[in-house]
mmCIF file of C-alpha atoms and ligand atoms in Angstrom:
data_model
loop_
_atom_site.group_PDB
_atom_site.id
_atom_site.type_symbol
_atom_site.label_atom_id
_atom_site.label_comp_id
_atom_site.label_asym_id
_atom_site.label_seq_id
_atom_site.Cartn_x
_atom_site.Cartn_y
_atom_site.Cartn_z
ATOM 1 C CA MET A 147 59.996 71.397 93.219
ATOM 2 C CA ASN A 148 56.675 71.962 94.946
ATOM 3 C CA THR A 149 55.399 75.130 94.039
ATOM 4 C CA GLN A 150 51.605 74.420 95.242
ATOM 5 C CA PRO A 151 50.599 76.544 98.083
ATOM 6 C CA PRO A 152 49.352 74.139 101.111
ATOM 7 C CA LEU A 153 45.566 72.682 100.650
ATOM 8 C CA TRP A 154 44.662 75.522 103.596
ATOM 9 C CA GLN A 155 45.754 78.669 101.709
ATOM 10 C CA ARG A 156 44.029 77.052 98.332
ATOM 11 C CA GLN A 157 40.600 76.479 100.268
ATOM 12 C CA LEU A 158 41.043 80.139 101.674
ATOM 13 C CA ALA A 159 41.243 81.433 98.162
ATOM 14 C CA GLU A 160 38.500 79.285 97.007
ATOM 15 C CA ALA A 161 36.329 80.730 100.121
ATOM 16 C CA PHE A 162 32.753 81.672 99.223
ATOM 17 C CA SER A 163 33.171 85.864 98.866
ATOM 18 C CA SER A 164 29.735 86.415 97.117
ATOM 19 C CA VAL A 165 26.220 86.367 98.486
ATOM 20 C CA ALA A 166 24.706 85.188 95.224
ATOM 21 C CA GLU A 167 27.267 82.381 95.150
ATOM 22 C CA LEU A 168 26.696 81.224 98.614
ATOM 23 C CA CYS A 169 22.912 81.283 97.910
ATOM 24 C CA ARG A 170 23.156 79.428 94.896
ATOM 25 C CA HIS A 171 25.035 76.745 96.624
ATOM 26 C CA LEU A 172 22.596 76.513 99.360
ATOM 27 C CA GLN A 173 19.663 76.707 96.778
ATOM 28 C CA LEU A 174 18.206 79.737 98.498
ATOM 29 C CA ASP A 175 16.731 82.672 96.634
ATOM 30 C CA PRO A 176 18.694 85.835 97.241
ATOM 31 C CA ALA A 177 15.587 87.842 96.246
ATOM 32 C CA SER A 178 13.719 86.318 99.161
ATOM 33 C CA LEU A 179 16.085 87.456 101.501
ATOM 34 C CA PRO A 180 16.473 90.694 103.484
ATOM 35 C CA LEU A 181 20.141 91.100 102.410
ATOM 36 C CA LEU A 182 22.165 94.047 103.094
ATOM 37 C CA PRO A 183 22.614 95.868 99.995
ATOM 38 C CA HIS A 184 26.293 96.677 100.211
ATOM 39 C CA CYS A 185 28.715 95.119 102.588
ATOM 40 C CA LYS A 186 32.395 96.336 101.203
ATOM 41 C CA GLU A 187 34.014 97.167 104.492
ATOM 42 C CA PHE A 188 33.291 93.754 106.144
ATOM 43 C CA PRO A 189 32.339 91.523 103.196
ATOM 44 C CA LEU A 190 30.919 87.940 103.221
ATOM 45 C CA ARG A 191 33.681 85.460 103.785
ATOM 46 C CA VAL A 192 32.764 81.726 104.108
ATOM 47 C CA PRO A 193 35.247 78.747 103.600
ATOM 48 C CA ARG A 194 33.478 76.054 101.560
ATOM 49 C CA GLY A 195 33.932 73.438 104.246
ATOM 50 C CA PHE A 196 32.087 75.631 106.646
ATOM 51 C CA ALA A 197 29.495 76.218 104.052
ATOM 52 C CA ASP A 198 29.051 72.483 103.730
ATOM 53 C CA CYS A 199 27.936 72.014 107.288
ATOM 54 C CA MET A 200 24.924 74.156 106.605
ATOM 55 C CA ALA A 201 21.501 72.775 105.740
ATOM 56 C CA THR A 202 20.424 73.361 101.976
ATOM 57 C CA GLY A 203 17.228 75.560 101.594
ATOM 58 C CA ASP A 204 17.054 76.808 105.231
ATOM 59 C CA PRO A 205 17.659 80.742 105.416
ATOM 60 C CA ALA A 206 17.400 80.203 109.391
ATOM 61 C CA ASP A 207 20.099 77.454 109.195
ATOM 62 C CA PRO A 208 22.450 78.541 112.257
ATOM 63 C CA LEU A 209 25.554 78.395 110.528
ATOM 64 C CA LEU A 210 24.379 80.618 107.726
ATOM 65 C CA ARG A 211 23.048 83.208 110.265
ATOM 66 C CA GLN A 212 26.607 83.819 111.474
ATOM 67 C CA VAL A 213 27.703 85.052 107.937
ATOM 68 C CA LEU A 214 24.869 86.386 106.076
ATOM 69 C CA PRO A 215 24.884 89.971 105.673
ATOM 70 C CA LEU A 216 21.477 91.187 106.587
ATOM 71 C CA GLN A 217 19.531 94.579 106.706
ATOM 72 C CA ASP A 218 19.372 94.103 110.272
ATOM 73 C CA GLU A 219 22.884 95.344 110.417
ATOM 74 C CA LEU A 220 21.701 98.805 109.680
ATOM 75 C CA ALA A 221 19.278 99.106 112.716
ATOM 76 C CA HIS A 222 20.586 101.396 115.529
ATOM 77 C CA TYR A 223 20.565 100.054 118.991
ATOM 78 C CA PRO A 224 21.311 102.289 122.013
ATOM 79 C CA GLY A 225 24.602 101.639 123.488
ATOM 80 C CA TYR A 226 26.037 99.916 120.496
ATOM 81 C CA SER A 227 29.396 101.363 119.480
ATOM 82 C CA HIS A 228 32.612 101.232 117.368
ATOM 83 C CA ASP A 229 35.002 100.345 120.368
ATOM 84 C CA PRO A 230 32.501 98.474 122.671
ATOM 85 C CA VAL A 231 35.191 96.726 124.823
ATOM 86 C CA GLY A 232 37.465 99.649 125.537
ATOM 87 C CA ASP A 233 40.247 98.000 123.589
ATOM 88 C CA LEU A 234 41.457 101.076 121.888
ATOM 89 C CA ASN A 235 42.182 102.538 125.435
ATOM 90 C CA ALA A 236 43.830 99.596 126.390
ATOM 91 C CA ALA A 237 46.446 99.700 123.439
ATOM 92 C CA ALA A 238 49.511 99.485 125.316
ATOM 93 C CA ALA A 239 52.009 99.390 122.208
ATOM 94 C CA ALA A 240 51.079 98.817 118.514
ATOM 95 C CA GLY A 241 49.417 95.444 118.392
ATOM 96 C CA VAL A 242 49.357 94.834 121.863
ATOM 97 C CA ILE A 243 46.451 95.024 124.189
ATOM 98 C CA HIS A 244 47.231 94.881 127.811
ATOM 99 C CA LYS A 245 43.951 94.972 129.799
ATOM 100 C CA TYR A 246 44.196 92.123 132.334
ATOM 101 C CA ARG A 247 46.774 91.357 134.715
ATOM 102 C CA GLY A 248 49.652 88.835 133.794
ATOM 103 C CA ARG A 249 48.188 88.414 129.987
ATOM 104 C CA VAL A 250 48.471 90.620 127.019
ATOM 105 C CA LEU A 251 46.668 90.141 123.627
ATOM 106 C CA LEU A 252 49.037 90.303 120.455
ATOM 107 C CA ILE A 253 47.037 91.346 117.464
ATOM 108 C CA CYS A 254 48.778 89.198 114.914
ATOM 109 C CA THR A 255 46.887 90.101 111.871
ATOM 110 C CA GLY A 256 43.498 91.828 110.898
ATOM 111 C CA ALA A 257 42.331 89.156 108.811
ATOM 112 C CA CYS A 258 40.109 86.198 109.458
ATOM 113 C CA ALA A 259 39.314 83.081 107.413
ATOM 114 C CA ILE A 260 35.405 83.811 107.869
ATOM 115 C CA ASN A 261 33.641 86.987 108.571
ATOM 116 C CA CYS A 262 31.150 86.640 111.294
ATOM 117 C CA ARG A 263 28.493 88.977 111.390
ATOM 118 C CA TYR A 264 28.416 89.207 115.218
ATOM 119 C CA CYS A 265 32.166 90.343 115.361
ATOM 120 C CA PHE A 266 32.856 93.309 117.559
ATOM 121 C CA ARG A 267 36.247 93.733 115.903
ATOM 122 C CA ARG A 268 34.686 94.661 112.797
ATOM 123 C CA HIS A 269 35.235 98.190 113.195
ATOM 124 C CA PHE A 270 38.761 97.716 114.554
ATOM 125 C CA PRO A 271 41.553 99.841 112.767
ATOM 126 C CA TYR A 272 43.600 96.780 112.037
ATOM 127 C CA ALA A 273 45.851 98.713 109.547
ATOM 128 C CA GLU A 274 46.985 100.427 112.603
ATOM 129 C CA GLN A 275 47.314 97.713 114.969
ATOM 130 C CA GLN A 276 48.613 94.547 113.129
ATOM 131 C CA LEU A 277 52.234 93.353 113.541
ATOM 132 C CA SER A 278 54.552 94.802 110.845
ATOM 133 C CA LYS A 279 58.432 94.056 111.833
ATOM 134 C CA PRO A 280 59.326 97.256 113.405
ATOM 135 C CA LYS A 281 55.986 96.957 115.498
ATOM 136 C CA LEU A 282 56.668 93.350 116.243
ATOM 137 C CA GLN A 283 60.060 94.425 117.731
ATOM 138 C CA GLN A 284 58.278 96.937 119.817
ATOM 139 C CA ALA A 285 55.638 94.602 121.190
ATOM 140 C CA LEU A 286 58.167 92.125 122.116
ATOM 141 C CA ALA A 287 60.212 94.964 124.001
ATOM 142 C CA TYR A 288 56.997 95.881 125.840
ATOM 143 C CA ILE A 289 56.672 92.344 126.860
ATOM 144 C CA SER A 290 60.217 91.760 127.906
ATOM 145 C CA ALA A 291 60.334 94.896 129.959
ATOM 146 C CA ARG A 292 57.373 93.601 132.023
ATOM 147 C CA PRO A 293 58.186 90.249 134.292
ATOM 148 C CA GLU A 294 54.544 90.349 135.410
ATOM 149 C CA ILE A 295 53.338 89.347 131.999
ATOM 150 C CA GLU A 296 53.242 85.290 132.175
ATOM 151 C CA GLU A 297 51.009 84.492 129.301
ATOM 152 C CA VAL A 298 51.004 85.871 125.919
ATOM 153 C CA ILE A 299 47.722 85.241 123.785
ATOM 154 C CA LEU A 300 47.918 85.621 119.980
ATOM 155 C CA SER A 301 44.645 87.166 118.853
ATOM 156 C CA GLY A 302 43.550 88.843 116.046
ATOM 157 C CA GLY A 303 41.931 88.599 113.592
ATOM 158 C CA ASP A 304 42.889 84.988 113.391
ATOM 159 C CA PRO A 305 46.755 84.303 114.327
ATOM 160 C CA LEU A 306 46.322 81.020 112.519
ATOM 161 C CA LEU A 307 46.034 82.696 109.040
ATOM 162 C CA LEU A 308 49.979 83.622 109.382
ATOM 163 C CA ASN A 309 51.773 81.152 107.180
ATOM 164 C CA ASP A 310 54.065 78.721 108.927
ATOM 165 C CA ASP A 311 57.293 80.722 108.668
ATOM 166 C CA LYS A 312 55.528 83.793 110.065
ATOM 167 C CA LEU A 313 54.026 82.130 112.788
ATOM 168 C CA LYS A 314 56.921 80.121 113.901
ATOM 169 C CA ALA A 315 59.299 83.017 113.749
ATOM 170 C CA LEU A 316 56.432 84.854 116.165
ATOM 171 C CA LEU A 317 56.208 81.944 118.408
ATOM 172 C CA ASP A 318 59.789 81.404 118.756
ATOM 173 C CA ALA A 319 60.397 85.117 119.695
ATOM 174 C CA VAL A 320 57.615 85.161 122.057
ATOM 175 C CA ALA A 321 58.823 81.653 123.730
ATOM 176 C CA GLY A 322 62.243 83.300 123.998
ATOM 177 C CA ILE A 323 61.185 85.631 126.647
ATOM 178 C CA PRO A 324 61.986 83.936 129.894
ATOM 179 C CA HIS A 325 59.191 85.111 132.153
ATOM 180 C CA VAL A 326 56.340 83.857 129.442
ATOM 181 C CA ARG A 327 54.921 80.940 130.899
ATOM 182 C CA ARG A 328 52.039 79.908 128.706
ATOM 183 C CA ILE A 329 51.136 80.607 125.038
ATOM 184 C CA ARG A 330 47.861 80.880 124.107
ATOM 185 C CA LEU A 331 45.943 81.109 120.671
ATOM 186 C CA HIS A 332 42.623 82.432 120.150
ATOM 187 C CA SER A 333 41.454 81.279 116.754
ATOM 188 C CA ARG A 334 38.439 80.231 114.625
ATOM 189 C CA ILE A 335 40.573 78.591 112.158
ATOM 190 C CA PRO A 336 40.601 74.863 113.260
ATOM 191 C CA VAL A 337 36.886 75.028 113.024
ATOM 192 C CA VAL A 338 36.289 76.886 110.038
ATOM 193 C CA LEU A 339 39.292 75.954 108.258
ATOM 194 C CA PRO A 340 40.564 72.593 109.764
ATOM 195 C CA ALA A 341 43.369 71.820 106.968
ATOM 196 C CA ARG A 342 45.333 74.775 108.499
ATOM 197 C CA VAL A 343 46.356 72.278 111.236
ATOM 198 C CA THR A 344 49.191 70.827 109.390
ATOM 199 C CA PRO A 345 51.839 68.619 110.597
ATOM 200 C CA GLU A 346 54.216 71.668 110.448
ATOM 201 C CA LEU A 347 51.910 73.680 112.609
ATOM 202 C CA LEU A 348 51.690 70.841 114.882
ATOM 203 C CA ASP A 349 55.625 70.561 115.079
ATOM 204 C CA THR A 350 55.895 74.086 115.849
ATOM 205 C CA LEU A 351 53.503 74.222 118.691
ATOM 206 C CA SER A 352 54.957 71.024 120.337
ATOM 207 C CA ASN A 353 58.490 72.383 120.077
ATOM 208 C CA LEU A 354 57.761 75.169 122.403
ATOM 209 C CA PRO A 355 58.890 75.097 125.803
ATOM 210 C CA GLN A 356 56.112 76.634 127.196
ATOM 211 C CA ALA A 357 52.438 75.237 127.888
ATOM 212 C CA VAL A 358 50.230 75.837 124.809
ATOM 213 C CA VAL A 359 46.602 76.897 125.074
ATOM 214 C CA LEU A 360 44.360 76.956 122.150
ATOM 215 C CA VAL A 361 41.055 78.567 122.468
ATOM 216 C CA LEU A 362 38.781 77.653 119.603
ATOM 217 C CA HIS A 363 35.706 79.376 118.782
ATOM 218 C CA ALA A 364 32.577 77.376 117.751
ATOM 219 C CA ASN A 365 29.150 78.459 118.482
ATOM 220 C CA HIS A 366 27.012 75.541 117.261
ATOM 221 C CA ALA A 367 27.529 71.715 117.057
ATOM 222 C CA ASN A 368 26.835 71.682 113.410
ATOM 223 C CA GLU A 369 30.331 73.448 113.107
ATOM 224 C CA LEU A 370 32.241 70.662 114.640
ATOM 225 C CA SER A 371 32.642 68.224 111.521
ATOM 226 C CA ALA A 372 34.706 64.874 111.301
ATOM 227 C CA ASP A 373 37.481 67.230 109.836
ATOM 228 C CA VAL A 374 37.424 69.540 112.724
ATOM 229 C CA ALA A 375 37.604 66.604 115.101
ATOM 230 C CA ARG A 376 40.509 65.049 113.166
ATOM 231 C CA ALA A 377 42.490 68.578 113.755
ATOM 232 C CA CYS A 378 41.494 68.656 117.236
ATOM 233 C CA ASN A 379 42.838 65.228 117.643
ATOM 234 C CA GLY A 380 46.286 66.102 116.265
ATOM 235 C CA LEU A 381 46.584 69.117 118.473
ATOM 236 C CA LYS A 382 45.603 67.189 121.660
ATOM 237 C CA GLN A 383 48.227 64.444 120.952
ATOM 238 C CA ARG A 384 50.617 67.218 120.881
ATOM 239 C CA ASN A 385 49.593 68.189 124.300
ATOM 240 C CA VAL A 386 47.979 71.334 123.485
ATOM 241 C CA THR A 387 45.039 72.240 125.882
ATOM 242 C CA LEU A 388 41.709 72.837 123.923
ATOM 243 C CA LEU A 389 39.122 75.023 125.298
ATOM 244 C CA ASN A 390 36.307 76.788 123.416
ATOM 245 C CA GLN A 391 34.395 79.815 123.585
ATOM 246 C CA SER A 392 31.229 80.704 122.284
ATOM 247 C CA VAL A 393 29.086 83.915 121.505
ATOM 248 C CA LEU A 394 25.568 83.392 122.667
ATOM 249 C CA LEU A 395 23.702 84.572 119.442
ATOM 250 C CA LYS A 396 19.981 85.024 118.816
ATOM 251 C CA GLY A 397 18.909 82.694 116.102
ATOM 252 C CA VAL A 398 22.071 80.756 116.329
ATOM 253 C CA ASN A 399 22.494 79.091 119.921
ATOM 254 C CA ASP A 400 19.930 80.663 121.989
ATOM 255 C CA ASP A 401 18.089 77.658 123.061
ATOM 256 C CA CYS A 402 19.091 74.954 125.609
ATOM 257 C CA GLN A 403 19.051 72.211 122.888
ATOM 258 C CA SER A 404 21.748 73.819 120.986
ATOM 259 C CA LEU A 405 23.814 74.596 123.807
ATOM 260 C CA LEU A 406 23.664 71.014 125.132
ATOM 261 C CA ARG A 407 24.791 69.571 121.804
ATOM 262 C CA LEU A 408 27.554 71.858 121.286
ATOM 263 C CA ASN A 409 28.991 71.389 124.664
ATOM 264 C CA GLU A 410 28.593 67.476 124.437
ATOM 265 C CA ARG A 411 29.970 67.549 120.887
ATOM 266 C CA LEU A 412 33.047 69.657 122.091
ATOM 267 C CA PHE A 413 33.662 66.987 124.646
ATOM 268 C CA SER A 414 33.592 64.252 122.323
ATOM 269 C CA ILE A 415 36.236 65.800 120.309
ATOM 270 C CA GLY A 416 38.216 66.585 123.243
ATOM 271 C CA VAL A 417 37.601 70.245 124.049
ATOM 272 C CA LEU A 418 36.390 71.692 127.085
ATOM 273 C CA PRO A 419 34.020 74.563 127.092
ATOM 274 C CA TYR A 420 35.642 77.602 128.582
ATOM 275 C CA TYR A 421 33.335 81.003 128.114
ATOM 276 C CA LEU A 422 29.929 81.555 126.538
ATOM 277 C CA HIS A 423 30.018 85.195 126.011
ATOM 278 C CA CYS A 424 27.257 87.701 125.858
ATOM 279 C CA LEU A 425 27.703 89.832 122.857
ATOM 280 C CA ASP A 426 29.683 92.784 122.685
ATOM 281 C CA ARG A 427 27.790 95.615 121.581
ATOM 282 C CA ALA A 428 29.535 96.843 118.521
ATOM 283 C CA ALA A 429 27.322 98.761 116.041
ATOM 284 C CA GLY A 430 25.587 96.573 113.641
ATOM 285 C CA VAL A 431 25.342 93.766 115.555
ATOM 286 C CA GLY A 432 22.120 94.501 117.967
ATOM 287 C CA HIS A 433 20.001 91.913 116.228
ATOM 288 C CA PHE A 434 21.842 89.010 117.777
ATOM 289 C CA GLU A 435 21.598 90.258 121.429
ATOM 290 C CA VAL A 436 20.183 87.641 123.748
ATOM 291 C CA PRO A 437 18.640 89.399 126.667
ATOM 292 C CA ALA A 438 20.612 88.773 130.034
ATOM 293 C CA GLN A 439 17.353 87.354 131.651
ATOM 294 C CA ARG A 440 17.215 84.471 129.099
ATOM 295 C CA ALA A 441 21.054 84.000 129.079
ATOM 296 C CA LEU A 442 20.464 83.167 132.909
ATOM 297 C CA ALA A 443 17.704 81.030 132.207
ATOM 298 C CA LEU A 444 19.668 79.062 129.637
ATOM 299 C CA MET A 445 22.761 78.449 131.934
ATOM 300 C CA GLN A 446 20.304 77.172 134.480
ATOM 301 C CA CYS A 447 19.098 74.594 131.998
ATOM 302 C CA LEU A 448 22.660 73.797 131.081
ATOM 303 C CA GLN A 449 23.694 73.226 134.874
ATOM 304 C CA GLU A 450 20.627 70.897 135.308
ATOM 305 C CA GLN A 451 21.618 68.833 132.338
ATOM 306 C CA LEU A 452 25.343 68.502 132.209
ATOM 307 C CA PRO A 453 28.315 67.764 134.444
ATOM 308 C CA GLY A 454 29.877 70.889 135.669
ATOM 309 C CA TYR A 455 33.072 70.604 133.735
ATOM 310 C CA LEU A 456 30.888 71.017 130.454
ATOM 311 C CA VAL A 457 29.217 74.177 131.639
ATOM 312 C CA PRO A 458 31.145 77.185 129.981
ATOM 313 C CA LYS A 459 31.116 80.203 132.191
ATOM 314 C CA LEU A 460 28.724 82.798 131.129
ATOM 315 C CA VAL A 461 30.675 86.093 130.754
ATOM 316 C CA LYS A 462 30.766 89.611 129.407
ATOM 317 C CA GLU A 463 33.398 92.070 128.547
ATOM 318 C CA GLN A 464 33.294 95.354 130.282
ATOM 319 C CA ALA A 465 35.299 98.396 129.247
ATOM 320 C CA GLY A 466 37.586 99.350 131.774
ATOM 321 C CA ALA A 467 37.232 96.074 134.287
ATOM 322 C CA ALA A 468 40.210 94.088 135.344
ATOM 323 C CA HIS A 469 38.659 90.828 134.070
ATOM 324 C CA LYS A 470 35.844 89.597 132.444
ATOM 325 C CA ILE A 471 32.762 89.763 134.318
ATOM 326 C CA ARG A 472 30.631 86.706 135.328
ATOM 327 C CA LEU A 473 26.916 86.699 135.049
ATOM 328 C CA ALA A 474 24.840 84.272 137.332
HETATM 329 C C1 PLP B 634 39.442 87.915 126.866
HETATM 330 C C2 PLP B 634 40.836 88.565 127.216
HETATM 331 C C3 PLP B 634 42.146 88.041 127.853
HETATM 332 C C4 PLP B 634 41.906 86.827 128.416
HETATM 333 O O1 PLP B 634 41.109 86.773 129.549
HETATM 334 P P1 PLP B 634 41.108 85.528 130.191
HETATM 335 O O2 PLP B 634 39.916 85.865 131.038
HETATM 336 O O3 PLP B 634 42.271 85.009 130.776
HETATM 337 O O4 PLP B 634 40.427 84.456 129.329
HETATM 338 C C5 PLP B 634 43.145 89.033 127.771
HETATM 339 N N1 PLP B 634 43.405 90.214 127.258
HETATM 340 C C6 PLP B 634 42.275 90.622 126.712
HETATM 341 C C7 PLP B 634 42.435 91.989 125.910
HETATM 342 C C8 PLP B 634 41.070 90.179 126.574
HETATM 343 O O5 PLP B 634 40.010 90.665 125.889
HETATM 344 S S1 SF4 B 635 37.626 87.759 115.020
HETATM 345 FE FE1 SF4 B 635 36.542 85.732 115.668
HETATM 346 S S2 SF4 B 635 34.292 86.466 115.265
HETATM 347 FE FE2 SF4 B 635 35.605 88.014 114.384
HETATM 348 S S3 SF4 B 635 35.129 87.666 112.322
HETATM 349 FE FE3 SF4 B 635 37.411 86.789 113.042
HETATM 350 S S4 SF4 B 635 36.740 84.589 113.321
HETATM 351 FE FE4 SF4 B 635 34.716 85.742 113.331
#
């Protein structure tokens, strides 16, 4: 009898959860860094494979910057709030966010495999929003009653954090709604925990009658290791459409060279760029903001250097708008 949890769950359990331990691994002296004294509500969480893509001894490493809790998070920036994109207003039923025509977002779980310091969902009341069994029934009823909903987007948190049985049950239930034509997952897990892309997961996805789209979330070429490439290849072989969204982040990818490398690397592993998001203005993330002027200049640079299909759309989310707003 095999009672070992799957590799990805063991990797998840072994993820770095202490700043001191991560610093030791990277040969950095925590005393030399302007660290946040406490971050209990949104603690450090970094899978070891992701940490292995960081350079040692470099406090400015673009992957480290995404996960290291710094004192900068305490600074107040005008216009930054706890619900910057109006999701709480758009919560249609428990766990369902219906903001755009034809598409609904299902919040499957509040948890993620990695905690990204720039995340706009860091203040989201997940305990109220995640899908328990009765809430799942309500969410499915909401979708079933609205034939205009053609696409269901599993989001979170990270939907791939659900175990195979739960995920399969959820996907099969969604797939059983006759007017749902497309199923989309938004997940950072194939990038930060590629071992999650198991043969069982590939079977589950490829057995769905609907078209399946997986929107990855990578912000820097250094995140896209050989393991990530293998996971993407497996998905691609099962006809999953692979797209990527990034967030434009100061000190991480706010230079043309990094963005060129990211989008070229994405293509080389079978993923097309989709969105480059301007930061959502959540309290505590203001130090990551790239001014709009700079964002537009970066887009210009990408357009001059890349084929059109490798240039992501620069967008921002605006509370109350009917779609994401394109800049440029
Ligand atoms: C981003 C988002 C979507 C998907 O929008 P697309 O432009 O189709 O990618 C759907 N619902 C919500 C609430 C969103 O934030
Ligand atoms: S929702 Fe996405 S950006 Fe936010 S912490 Fe999770 S993986 Fe990171």
